[in-house]
XYZ file of C-alpha atoms in Angstrom:
720
model
C -0.021 0.074 -0.017
C 1.550 3.456 -1.064
C 1.268 5.802 1.775
C 1.572 8.714 -0.049
C -1.892 7.785 -2.110
C -3.366 6.679 1.122
C -2.717 10.673 2.953
C -3.767 11.691 -0.633
C -7.015 10.179 -1.006
C -7.773 10.320 2.696
C -7.405 14.571 1.883
C -9.678 13.982 -1.301
C -11.948 12.053 1.220
C -12.064 15.373 3.545
C -12.589 18.081 0.672
C -15.622 15.760 -0.895
C -17.259 15.514 2.741
C -16.945 19.110 3.265
C -20.009 19.387 0.283
C -22.043 16.483 2.046
C -24.903 17.652 4.228
C -24.699 14.385 6.442
C -24.646 14.945 9.781
C -21.829 12.537 11.423
C -21.573 12.080 15.276
C -19.437 9.734 16.806
C -19.730 7.956 20.015
C -17.510 5.490 22.146
C -14.157 6.416 20.280
C -12.536 5.859 24.147
C -13.569 2.170 23.216
C -10.946 1.711 20.769
C -7.718 0.155 22.212
C -4.262 0.583 21.054
C -2.769 -2.654 19.437
C -4.123 -4.613 16.929
C -7.547 -3.604 15.769
C -10.063 -5.240 13.666
C -13.285 -3.332 13.247
C -16.803 -5.285 12.439
C -19.408 -3.272 11.554
C -22.854 -3.223 9.841
C -23.330 -2.846 5.804
C -26.245 -1.253 4.509
C -24.672 1.273 1.738
C -21.580 1.342 -0.090
C -20.501 4.305 0.817
C -19.882 2.716 4.490
C -16.569 1.530 2.526
C -14.867 4.403 2.167
C -16.075 6.962 4.844
C -15.686 4.461 7.999
C -12.054 4.919 7.211
C -11.492 7.814 6.809
C -13.715 8.502 10.115
C -11.674 5.839 12.225
C -8.058 7.070 10.571
C -9.016 10.326 12.297
C -9.572 8.848 15.658
C -6.702 6.778 15.451
C -4.153 8.031 13.011
C -3.086 4.725 11.740
C -4.055 3.285 8.177
C -7.102 2.007 8.266
C -7.615 -0.777 5.625
C -10.912 -2.440 4.869
C -12.440 -5.289 2.721
C -14.207 -4.466 -0.188
C -16.682 -6.327 -2.573
C -15.052 -7.548 -5.567
C -17.241 -5.990 -7.757
C -16.406 -2.366 -6.980
C -12.729 -3.416 -8.356
C -14.333 -3.930 -11.408
C -14.852 -0.553 -11.943
C -11.821 1.210 -13.328
C -12.501 4.355 -11.898
C -13.181 3.110 -8.109
C -10.371 0.502 -8.333
C -7.249 2.877 -8.235
C -9.095 5.134 -5.753
C -10.449 1.902 -3.357
C -6.572 0.843 -3.678
C -5.256 3.915 -2.520
C -7.547 4.594 0.272
C -7.030 0.982 1.678
C -9.480 -1.062 0.465
C -8.871 -5.100 -0.645
C -10.825 -6.978 -2.517
C -12.762 -9.884 -0.639
C -11.562 -12.438 -4.113
C -7.793 -10.861 -3.326
C -5.532 -14.363 -3.656
C -3.453 -12.414 -0.991
C -6.220 -10.799 1.334
C -5.195 -13.454 4.403
C -1.707 -13.360 4.767
C -1.433 -9.110 4.260
C -4.308 -8.980 6.862
C -2.203 -11.109 8.918
C 1.092 -9.422 8.449
C -0.345 -5.817 9.003
C -2.740 -6.467 11.761
C 0.142 -8.282 13.833
C 2.271 -5.583 13.843
C -0.503 -3.179 15.001
C 0.379 -0.249 12.460
C -2.603 -0.818 10.172
C -6.260 -1.272 11.428
C -8.883 -3.547 9.387
C -12.450 -3.149 9.037
C -14.678 -6.119 8.218
C -18.242 -6.120 7.222
C -19.620 -9.649 8.966
C -22.660 -9.792 7.058
C -20.346 -9.917 3.579
C -23.033 -8.078 1.691
C -24.956 -4.927 1.782
C -28.037 -5.587 4.234
C -30.558 -3.312 1.778
C -33.718 -5.008 3.873
C -32.273 -5.042 7.370
C -33.715 -8.280 7.508
C -30.791 -10.361 10.286
C -33.039 -12.336 12.501
C -34.479 -15.971 11.587
C -35.754 -18.185 14.297
C -33.707 -16.167 17.004
C -30.357 -16.219 14.993
C -28.578 -13.738 12.463
C -29.100 -15.138 9.403
C -28.937 -13.149 5.959
C -30.809 -14.064 2.849
C -28.526 -13.890 -0.015
C -29.962 -14.927 -3.710
C -32.475 -17.286 -1.679
C -29.723 -18.601 0.259
C -30.282 -18.092 3.967
C -26.431 -18.437 5.825
C -24.856 -17.220 8.687
C -22.665 -13.956 8.869
C -18.942 -14.569 8.131
C -16.872 -15.474 10.958
C -13.996 -14.303 8.959
C -13.052 -11.626 11.195
C -13.232 -14.165 14.411
C -10.830 -16.503 12.480
C -8.117 -13.623 11.610
C -8.451 -12.119 15.053
C -7.441 -15.628 16.634
C -4.777 -16.304 14.109
C -3.041 -12.977 14.883
C -3.132 -13.279 18.861
C -1.821 -17.068 18.438
C 1.019 -16.178 16.338
C 1.874 -13.023 18.537
C 1.533 -15.483 21.900
C 4.062 -17.886 19.849
C 6.549 -15.448 18.669
C 6.421 -14.773 22.914
C 6.764 -18.575 23.612
C 9.569 -19.250 21.139
C 11.443 -16.105 22.154
C 11.531 -17.117 25.850
C 12.673 -20.703 24.841
C 15.280 -18.888 22.316
C 14.099 -21.286 19.408
C 14.748 -20.586 15.994
C 11.472 -20.638 15.050
C 11.312 -17.110 16.641
C 13.438 -15.960 14.012
C 11.759 -17.403 11.076
C 8.612 -16.336 12.132
C 9.693 -12.579 12.326
C 10.908 -12.860 8.858
C 8.260 -14.621 7.514
C 5.922 -11.908 8.821
C 8.052 -8.750 8.197
C 7.979 -7.603 12.140
C 10.416 -4.730 12.006
C 9.646 -4.181 15.788
C 9.362 -6.919 17.744
C 8.930 -5.270 21.115
C 5.797 -3.489 19.728
C 4.140 -6.726 18.871
C 4.804 -8.640 21.772
C 3.705 -6.061 24.180
C 0.211 -5.362 22.048
C -2.659 -7.616 21.784
C -5.283 -8.063 19.441
C -9.381 -7.011 19.822
C -11.992 -6.995 17.733
C -14.226 -3.445 18.323
C -17.619 -3.548 16.908
C -19.123 -0.733 15.203
C -22.895 0.286 14.665
C -24.009 3.100 11.515
C -27.626 4.132 11.960
C -29.034 6.638 9.215
C -31.863 9.019 9.783
C -33.913 9.381 7.918
C -32.770 6.130 5.699
C -35.181 6.625 2.869
C -34.338 7.089 -0.400
C -34.968 10.253 -1.918
C -34.161 11.916 -5.348
C -30.949 13.379 -5.427
C -28.480 15.040 -7.822
C -26.534 11.315 -8.257
C -30.139 9.754 -9.043
C -30.987 12.797 -11.747
C -27.959 12.616 -13.389
C -28.236 8.929 -13.427
C -31.875 9.489 -14.936
C -30.252 12.109 -17.629
C -27.366 9.853 -18.740
C -28.694 6.326 -18.657
C -32.094 6.928 -20.008
C -33.784 3.915 -18.340
C -31.469 2.979 -15.037
C -32.883 0.010 -13.489
C -34.757 -0.011 -10.258
C -31.732 -1.799 -8.661
C -29.429 1.480 -9.642
C -32.231 3.610 -8.828
C -32.233 2.093 -5.576
C -28.620 2.300 -4.519
C -28.336 6.196 -6.287
C -31.069 7.324 -4.198
C -30.299 5.647 -0.644
C -26.476 6.260 -1.182
C -26.870 9.988 -2.255
C -29.767 10.602 0.182
C -27.006 10.220 2.577
C -24.213 11.910 1.295
C -26.366 15.081 -0.012
C -29.553 15.670 2.085
C -29.146 16.549 6.074
C -29.253 12.712 7.077
C -27.993 12.091 10.582
C -25.268 9.232 10.606
C -24.640 8.061 14.090
C -21.273 6.067 14.407
C -20.714 4.384 17.649
C -17.906 2.511 18.971
C -18.769 -0.439 21.441
C -16.312 -1.862 24.058
C -13.632 -4.512 22.699
C -13.147 -8.056 22.499
C -10.126 -9.503 23.980
C -9.454 -12.280 21.947
C -6.096 -13.609 24.227
C -8.687 -15.469 25.861
C -10.005 -17.602 23.544
C -6.352 -19.015 23.322
C -7.226 -20.938 26.691
C -7.352 -24.337 25.656
C -5.062 -26.975 26.158
C -4.640 -28.213 22.320
C -3.743 -24.994 21.531
C -1.721 -24.391 24.304
C 0.133 -27.571 23.539
C 0.718 -26.245 19.886
C 2.103 -22.431 21.291
C 4.899 -24.234 22.799
C 5.762 -26.862 20.396
C 9.539 -26.550 18.739
C 8.871 -27.399 15.290
C 7.611 -25.324 12.771
C 3.790 -25.461 12.888
C 1.256 -23.756 10.452
C -1.817 -23.203 12.405
C -4.287 -23.359 9.967
C -3.469 -26.423 8.278
C -3.846 -28.281 11.409
C -7.171 -30.324 11.352
C -7.532 -30.148 15.391
C -6.853 -26.616 15.676
C -9.074 -25.900 12.617
C -12.181 -27.149 14.267
C -11.389 -25.681 18.044
C -10.589 -22.500 16.110
C -14.475 -22.605 14.423
C -16.205 -23.000 17.554
C -14.088 -19.926 18.847
C -15.121 -18.036 15.564
C -18.768 -18.582 16.037
C -19.000 -17.678 19.812
C -16.847 -14.498 18.928
C -19.343 -13.670 15.660
C -22.477 -14.387 17.821
C -21.204 -11.820 20.404
C -19.607 -8.707 18.170
C -22.964 -9.714 16.114
C -24.908 -8.775 18.942
C -22.910 -5.979 20.389
C -23.332 -4.126 16.667
C -26.584 -4.532 16.904
C -27.360 -3.746 20.030
C -25.712 -0.195 19.578
C -28.426 0.858 16.808
C -29.301 4.299 17.228
C -33.090 4.383 17.882
C -34.869 7.098 15.862
C -38.533 8.042 15.007
C -38.734 6.063 11.886
C -37.737 2.529 14.250
C -40.188 3.662 16.577
C -43.044 4.655 14.280
C -42.573 1.711 11.842
C -42.561 -1.118 14.797
C -45.543 0.412 16.255
C -47.476 0.326 13.060
C -46.162 -2.840 12.278
C -47.528 -4.562 15.550
C -50.813 -2.381 15.952
C -53.770 -4.076 15.962
C -55.887 -4.529 12.502
C -58.966 -2.441 12.917
C -61.614 -2.356 10.819
C -62.717 0.981 11.087
C -58.895 2.359 10.866
C -56.581 3.146 13.474
C -56.654 6.753 15.429
C -53.972 9.083 14.633
C -54.129 10.579 17.816
C -54.180 7.553 19.599
C -51.028 6.147 17.262
C -49.138 9.914 18.348
C -49.906 8.619 21.992
C -48.462 5.096 21.362
C -45.451 6.673 20.212
C -44.859 9.564 22.521
C -45.087 7.073 25.230
C -42.945 4.613 23.752
C -40.207 7.532 23.308
C -40.593 8.756 26.834
C -40.106 5.160 28.407
C -36.981 4.289 25.987
C -34.926 7.268 27.025
C -35.887 6.639 30.873
C -34.559 2.675 30.483
C -31.465 3.485 29.780
C -30.781 0.427 28.419
C -30.214 1.163 24.455
C -28.708 4.015 22.495
C -31.374 6.734 21.685
C -31.230 9.472 19.131
C -29.945 12.621 20.970
C -33.539 13.945 19.247
C -35.078 11.838 22.124
C -33.099 13.384 24.845
C -35.155 16.815 23.914
C -38.905 17.261 24.879
C -41.162 15.167 22.804
C -44.312 17.154 23.509
C -44.541 18.278 19.845
C -45.559 14.650 18.779
C -48.655 15.526 20.731
C -49.620 18.898 19.397
C -48.417 20.229 16.209
C -45.738 17.789 15.011
C -43.751 20.988 14.287
C -40.761 18.692 13.513
C -42.772 16.927 11.036
C -41.868 13.919 12.637
C -45.443 11.991 12.054
C -46.090 14.203 8.656
C -42.701 12.839 6.942
C -43.382 9.336 7.780
C -46.776 9.382 6.968
C -45.614 10.059 3.319
C -43.440 7.761 2.876
C -45.899 5.185 3.785
C -48.605 6.568 1.900
C -46.293 6.607 -1.246
C -45.360 3.120 -0.946
C -48.968 1.894 -0.454
C -48.677 0.743 3.632
C -51.214 3.205 4.564
C -54.005 5.352 3.506
C -55.141 8.010 5.433
C -59.159 8.656 5.581
C -60.733 11.100 7.585
C -57.998 11.527 10.445
C -57.694 7.426 10.385
C -55.050 5.421 9.353
C -55.673 2.331 7.334
C -52.558 0.006 7.031
C -52.027 -3.031 4.588
C -50.314 -5.495 6.691
C -49.477 -7.651 4.485
C -46.750 -4.853 3.375
C -45.073 -6.391 6.606
C -45.194 -9.629 5.870
C -44.837 -10.026 2.049
C -41.112 -10.100 0.606
C -39.914 -7.792 -1.573
C -37.273 -7.630 -4.088
C -34.252 -7.696 -2.222
C -32.273 -5.115 -4.741
C -34.937 -2.651 -4.666
C -36.983 -2.891 -0.911
C -35.926 0.453 -0.098
C -37.453 1.905 -2.716
C -40.376 0.254 -2.516
C -41.136 -0.875 1.200
C -38.781 1.640 3.324
C -41.099 1.256 6.240
C -40.134 -2.549 6.403
C -36.986 -2.086 6.466
C -37.942 0.364 9.119
C -39.306 -1.932 11.411
C -36.659 -5.120 10.286
C -33.771 -2.829 12.266
C -34.906 -3.137 15.107
C -35.568 -7.272 15.292
C -32.116 -7.941 16.640
C -32.863 -5.891 19.414
C -35.571 -8.333 21.051
C -36.484 -6.228 24.351
C -36.994 -2.866 22.332
C -39.174 -4.739 19.888
C -41.063 -6.863 22.285
C -41.576 -3.292 24.152
C -43.163 -1.692 21.182
C -45.089 -4.030 20.283
C -46.745 -4.496 23.863
C -47.492 -0.760 23.392
C -49.097 -1.031 19.838
C -51.220 -3.492 21.443
C -52.585 -1.106 24.498
C -55.894 -0.157 24.342
C -57.048 3.826 23.390
C -58.208 4.335 27.143
C -55.068 3.062 28.880
C -52.400 4.731 26.699
C -54.823 8.042 27.050
C -54.167 7.512 31.123
C -50.305 6.349 30.799
C -49.802 9.404 28.625
C -51.232 11.696 31.201
C -49.537 9.995 33.758
C -46.100 10.189 32.152
C -46.187 14.144 31.535
C -47.411 14.227 35.302
C -44.617 12.538 36.501
C -42.070 14.096 34.058
C -43.275 17.861 35.123
C -42.785 16.678 39.081
C -39.416 15.018 37.947
C -38.331 18.541 36.188
C -39.282 20.983 38.690
C -37.901 18.579 41.598
C -34.530 19.032 39.489
C -34.531 22.201 38.360
C -35.342 23.587 42.176
C -32.535 21.503 43.661
C -30.434 22.183 41.138
C -30.655 26.633 41.505
C -32.137 26.685 44.842
C -30.821 29.929 46.658
C -31.061 30.121 49.914
C -32.693 33.535 51.417
C -33.508 34.191 47.844
C -35.270 31.433 46.093
C -39.350 30.781 47.327
C -40.670 27.830 49.305
C -41.156 24.742 46.942
C -45.040 25.290 47.037
C -44.892 28.411 44.935
C -43.448 26.722 42.028
C -44.946 23.477 42.040
C -47.824 22.693 39.067
C -51.289 23.426 40.471
C -53.738 21.114 39.093
C -57.475 21.160 40.750
C -59.499 18.319 39.118
C -63.502 17.820 38.837
C -64.764 14.717 38.223
C -67.427 15.829 35.929
C -66.151 19.443 34.717
C -67.567 21.819 32.128
C -64.236 22.247 30.628
C -60.881 22.346 31.402
C -58.846 25.803 32.052
C -55.443 26.282 31.264
C -54.134 29.334 32.991
C -50.235 30.348 32.452
C -48.581 32.838 34.729
C -46.477 35.390 33.902
C -42.546 36.167 33.422
C -40.339 35.705 36.380
C -43.981 34.448 38.564
C -45.071 30.972 39.248
C -48.100 29.180 39.484
C -48.833 30.482 42.878
C -49.518 33.920 40.793
C -52.636 32.264 39.382
C -53.640 30.594 42.210
C -56.712 32.190 43.441
C -58.001 32.929 39.872
C -57.724 28.859 39.890
C -59.640 27.852 42.627
C -62.379 30.684 41.648
C -62.758 28.922 38.197
C -62.620 25.607 40.467
C -65.554 26.279 42.789
C -67.614 27.397 39.048
C -66.901 23.593 38.523
C -63.926 23.816 36.060
C -61.025 21.654 35.797
C -57.829 24.032 36.216
C -54.380 23.445 35.052
C -51.728 25.697 36.251
C -48.181 25.006 34.549
C -44.812 26.013 35.866
C -42.879 27.879 32.945
C -39.722 26.195 32.447
C -37.032 28.231 34.287
C -39.770 29.599 36.935
C -40.404 29.419 40.351
C -37.055 28.288 41.400
C -33.904 31.155 41.145
C -33.225 33.686 38.272
C -30.040 31.541 37.250
C -32.366 29.463 35.916
C -34.255 31.438 33.818
C -31.226 33.253 32.378
C -30.691 29.705 30.801
C -34.007 29.179 29.653
C -35.359 29.578 26.010
C -38.755 30.929 25.335
C -39.524 27.684 23.336
C -38.869 25.625 26.344
C -41.935 27.976 27.811
C -43.985 26.895 25.154
C -43.246 23.264 25.632
C -44.220 23.948 29.179
C -47.479 25.235 28.268
C -47.980 22.124 25.764
C -47.642 19.558 28.599
C -50.274 21.390 30.537
C -52.498 21.317 27.342
C -51.986 17.727 26.643
C -52.695 16.939 30.378
C -55.933 18.921 30.149
C -57.189 17.592 27.078
C -56.949 13.779 28.506
C -58.997 14.881 31.336
C -61.489 17.256 29.759
C -63.652 17.075 26.432
C -63.166 20.764 25.993
C -60.367 23.368 26.851
C -60.142 26.889 27.452
C -56.846 28.433 27.583
C -55.710 31.712 28.900
C -52.567 33.587 30.794
C -51.429 36.602 32.420
C -48.605 38.953 31.080
C -46.303 36.248 29.044
C -48.453 33.789 30.172
C -51.230 35.694 27.907
C -48.657 36.029 25.129
C -48.142 31.925 25.364
C -51.635 31.035 25.530
C -52.364 33.056 22.106
C -49.272 31.362 20.831
C -50.800 28.316 21.391
C -54.341 28.933 19.922
C -52.577 29.843 16.909
C -51.013 26.275 16.260
C -53.945 23.737 18.354
C -57.566 23.227 16.837
C -59.204 22.126 19.862
C -59.202 24.922 21.523
C -62.686 26.413 22.837
C -61.585 29.663 22.962
C -58.397 31.925 24.552
C -58.269 34.708 26.736
C -55.259 37.221 27.073
C -54.550 39.284 30.564
C -52.304 42.266 29.848
C -50.632 40.454 26.989
C -47.235 42.440 26.180
C -46.485 43.788 22.653
C -44.219 46.435 23.890
C -42.761 46.469 27.477
C -42.750 50.026 29.230
C -40.099 49.067 31.547
C -37.098 51.249 30.624
C -34.409 48.426 30.860
C -35.849 45.904 28.517
C -34.753 48.461 25.587
C -31.672 48.288 26.440
C -31.565 44.161 26.265
C -30.324 43.913 22.476
C -27.090 45.949 23.687
C -26.454 44.525 26.932
C -26.868 41.079 24.985
C -24.131 42.134 22.948
C -21.934 43.464 25.451
C -22.250 40.702 27.967
C -21.121 38.756 24.249
C -18.005 40.709 23.831
C -16.960 40.755 27.929
C -17.131 36.701 27.724
C -15.027 36.314 24.635
C -12.048 38.149 26.374
C -12.506 35.703 29.740
C -13.663 39.037 31.540
C -17.167 37.221 33.216
C -17.102 39.142 36.066
C -17.830 42.665 34.537
C -20.926 41.270 32.271
C -24.047 42.756 33.451
C -26.013 39.624 33.571
C -29.106 40.538 36.134
C -30.876 43.497 36.472
C -32.575 44.769 40.266
C -36.425 44.024 39.840
C -38.925 45.439 42.460
C -41.743 42.919 41.946
C -45.872 43.695 43.260
C -45.703 40.273 44.176
C -42.477 39.725 45.848
C -43.502 36.526 47.770
C -43.952 35.097 44.178
C -41.413 36.941 42.102
C -37.657 36.762 41.334
C -36.253 40.155 42.600
C -33.180 39.595 39.922
C -34.185 39.837 36.125
C -31.930 37.942 34.059
C -30.835 40.264 31.003
C -31.327 36.908 29.046
C -34.995 36.228 30.114
C -35.724 39.456 28.903
C -34.429 38.657 25.615
C -36.205 35.171 25.039
C -39.533 37.522 25.672
C -38.689 39.611 23.227
C -38.181 37.041 20.943
C -41.498 35.649 22.186
C -43.447 38.580 21.015
C -41.695 38.853 17.938
C -42.293 34.890 17.297
C -46.156 35.971 18.150
C -46.590 38.792 16.364
C -46.974 37.854 12.667
C -48.975 34.755 13.850
C -51.796 36.767 15.723
C -53.854 36.925 12.597
C -54.164 33.118 12.250
C -56.132 32.963 15.409
C -59.428 32.102 14.699
C -60.802 31.336 18.198
C -63.105 33.494 20.064
C -60.524 35.760 21.957
C -60.647 38.200 24.797
C -58.111 40.459 26.001
C -57.907 41.999 29.325
C -56.004 45.404 29.998
C -55.428 47.902 33.081
C -55.648 51.194 32.037
C -52.698 51.951 33.932
C -50.392 49.231 33.547
C -46.971 49.982 34.073
C -45.001 47.323 32.842
C -47.301 46.222 29.489
C -47.986 49.366 27.172
C -52.362 49.967 26.831
C -51.879 51.061 23.277
C -49.759 48.093 22.572
C -52.292 45.679 23.871
C -54.987 47.198 21.252
C -52.703 46.711 18.757
C -52.343 43.429 19.587
C -56.333 43.370 19.479
C -56.389 44.766 16.167
C -54.153 42.182 14.778
C -56.151 39.038 16.117
C -57.647 37.397 13.387
C -61.038 36.072 15.185
C -64.185 37.307 14.169
C -65.292 37.298 17.637
C -63.211 39.079 20.096
C -63.423 41.595 22.808
C -61.407 44.340 24.761
C -62.455 44.637 28.621
C -60.151 47.544 30.259
C -60.046 47.836 33.826
C -58.968 51.234 35.878
C -56.816 49.757 37.503
C -53.106 51.304 38.123
C -51.050 47.603 38.701
C -50.038 44.959 36.212
C -50.824 42.055 38.491
C -54.611 42.818 37.838
C -55.394 38.868 38.906
C -54.253 39.322 42.200
C -55.130 41.530 45.091
C -58.062 44.238 45.544
C -60.852 44.376 43.157
C -60.041 41.042 41.236
C -63.502 39.444 41.840
C -64.651 42.031 38.573
C -61.651 40.632 36.241
C -62.365 37.024 37.443
C -66.171 37.374 36.243
C -65.506 39.141 33.518
C -63.396 36.340 32.304
C -65.851 33.701 33.888
C -68.753 35.450 31.834
C -66.486 34.864 27.954
C -65.686 31.363 29.121
C -69.178 30.071 30.033
C -70.129 31.510 26.449
C -67.495 28.761 24.459
C -69.073 25.926 26.885
């Protein structure tokens, strides 16, 4: 292998990777030991033969060679590039000797794909063991990586024994294997490192490669289009590629056999591969090792939305009248929450974020994209809010070379089969009744909210500044047979306690009421300083789903920032009867807020030159209700409030629910003129504006509140 050519090819690949839009995340690099290493990886696309060696080389700084399908070397353009990059044909007659010599020295690391082929259908399990179907023939994964590793470690140990014994066989072996640094060989060991590569999304899409092929080839075959659409998507669209390295398998322990022990110390010249008995023993060990690395490879599959959605769809019981879409979404939400909390499998980073969007507006299009693929491939049909699936799509065999185009949903589901615990769990979730999953999701969210608050409170508690825990705890007042559910949202720097009196008033009028804690509130200003407005939105959405699972009708309302969040929610969700906004912010009248962009810029500049101590991060606050509100106002928090208002302003015209706006005439914080402007921009045909002659901002607490309460109650009762 020409080392200059190897480095040049790596540089070329690095340059090319700059054009790729794939998002590559690498985990578990600490599992890669020094010494002789074989990486065993799953194989879904041809590009793995190229990009995996490149990334391993970047980690280990060693040359990385790999076995590649012989057919690739039949393409003249690819042949030279693959040779220079360290790829060796599986049909190369010198393959085994080359692997042994380079592996023993430890200067070169190897990648071997134990499946021996691209597993396009990701079907690997048959009768509870790893099996692959190739051209109609069922076979086990290759044990070649295990055999090579055993051979390497055998000769390493034999070299040690022969050297200690002072036998001439030592010198012969050194010459045979062309060893230049014997100490390096004798002080290392041989390991197999399992590697998993997971793609999301993994469905084929039109891309520049497939479009060029259609122009140049006029009528490319389905197989060609499958490969170009699949592999082109990996390179030229925003696909997440997770590469995980598992714990290394130490090969030395597999030499602990009496017969192999005798072969290690025999003085005469022997050839390990020609001995019949050693072949049988090696064969047994290699199968055990193969099972071990195959299990490890697939146990590291990075679970993503496609896996969960496809598996739940597959196992969802047949219903003649169709599957309710919201019920399906609830099962997906609950499954993801369990997978994250269970912590026994690898999950997508996206799973670690709040998943409430799955039950509200699907703003990241997790369901929309999946349903589009499923509909386009005739796996499902959606009519009148229900899913009608063709179960035969999960049991009928598809052509191996075109399945990724013809039935990608089945490919997604197949990938979970080796992770039996996960597949069994998803199957149980899919088969739960609607009422059961509705209750489970509600309980799951309530438990999450309580846990989040406890963690935030404990992490940020400040002696003599943080309020009592009860001030920030969410409030849920539930009637057995409520008129409707009321979602009440508190204001900026406040807590659920701010809405407590009004919540109890509404509860006494036979409403179920939920008052959420907005993220960053009810703890300490430092918590609010690192919270984004999108997280406030998620807090509101969680509360909304709890009410949705408790009541038939829901009214949403809030105070100040909470009013803005109530309006924002009503721009996205249909199942809201009406919305009320008390002192909704459009312009802030407290002067400090106008300096926020300048202060933010100043802080950023100061931190860049490591003068954090003089950065102004908080301004003093003099709240009307100091027993509830923070007394320090984080600059970053005000900036998030402004972002929320900017986000909401353009969406006001989309609000079509009956809307009530309530304002104090002499509000010292929220400018009444701005509130009128907000009211005028509302798109609702039915909207009312009430103004009270108070000179404070917090008109839901203190004297005279019953007038405000009654006005809002009368508005609510019109719509329930």
